[in-house]
Amino acid sequence: MTATIIDGKSVAANVRRNCRARVDDLWRRFGASPGLAVIMVGDNPASTVYVRKKIQACADVGIKSHKFLFSATESQDVVIAKIQELSADPDIHGILVQLPLPKHFDLKAVLGAIDREKDVDGFHLYNVGGLVVGETVFPPCTPYGVMLLLDNAGVEIAGRNAVVVGASNIVGKPMALMLMQREATVSVCHVKTRDLAQFTILADILIVAAGCPNLITGPMVKSGAVVIDVGINRLANGQLVGDCDFDAVRKRASMITPVPGGVGPMTVTMLLVNTINSAARSLNLAHEDFVFEEL
Ligand code: GUN
């Protein structure tokens, strides 16, 4: 068997076209422009790249973005005061604090200062809690993007064995909750899991978000599984790879996401979706008008 490639770039491009149309529609019908505030503290090189991509993606679909850069030595109070100001600003519909923050910051205090109605990353405890009961306002972008890729590829979820490798707050845990909400039987593996293969081999849907190149080898994958590789790792030779031994896993899986070009393009795209939906919510538009089910 050779797996079909799930082309995240192409799905993301379709969603972004849809975003553009919805931004135009909000402007035409209501004179409203979605606004996203991006806060970055310090100059982490990876964060600088991600923030640039987010700002560019906003520009591409017509979302107004506002960037606020603070030095790594800035006090937490100053950053929180800015978040409070943005939370009260009616032209801002999404507030994103790029992570990681410098060590002297209390992550909970910073994320807790974001108005939960503008928490487009879905990191505020209110939205995290909402995930548990299947009612979060803002699904976190990476697992939200994975769900869209699965749906777009026509993958059945209910009743299937889904195994999530990696239990981070940003990807693994919300991913598991979203799959549970769709009635998959979910196992979550992490760095302390013994004999990872005994779990992965049972997966009809295998989602890997561990940040470890070649963690998943061919024999660890059930024949015909759908494999979603969320890992992004830079090798010493400069090559960008995921967490799977791609060539070997591709021979066993029925579908697989490549790295790059799989999940990556979806993460920023779903941030755009959350921001546009937030703007629509602020106008009290029916949510059904603005969800992206038709994609
Ligand atoms: N750092 C790594 N991933 C993310 C993300 O999805 N959102 C934010 N705000 N920071 C991150």
Short mmCIF file of C-alpha atoms and ligand atoms in Angstrom, two decimals, residues 47 50 54 96-100 121 123 141-142 170 267, ligand 1:
data_model
loop_
_atom_site.label_atom_id
_atom_site.label_comp_id
_atom_site.label_asym_id
_atom_site.label_seq_id
_atom_site.Cartn_x
_atom_site.Cartn_y
_atom_site.Cartn_z
CA SER A 47 8.44 33.17 17.13
CA TYR A 50 5.61 32.58 13.06
CA LYS A 54 0.49 35.32 10.83
CA LEU A 96 -2.82 36.43 20.41
CA VAL A 97 0.20 36.26 22.68
CA GLN A 98 2.98 34.45 20.88
CA LEU A 99 4.53 31.72 23.03
CA PRO A 100 6.94 31.04 24.60
CA ASP A 121 -5.67 30.87 20.11
CA PHE A 123 -5.57 29.13 25.31
CA CYS A 141 -5.67 26.31 15.80
CA THR A 142 -3.47 23.26 15.20
CA ILE A 170 -1.36 23.32 22.61
CA THR A 267 -2.42 26.28 11.85
N1 GUN B 1 3.88 29.04 19.95
C1 GUN B 1 3.90 27.84 19.32
N2 GUN B 1 2.70 27.57 18.79
C2 GUN B 1 1.89 28.61 19.10
C3 GUN B 1 0.52 28.90 18.81
O1 GUN B 1 -0.22 28.14 18.18
N3 GUN B 1 0.08 30.09 19.30
C4 GUN B 1 0.88 30.94 20.01
N4 GUN B 1 0.34 32.07 20.47
N5 GUN B 1 2.13 30.69 20.28
C5 GUN B 1 2.63 29.53 19.83
#
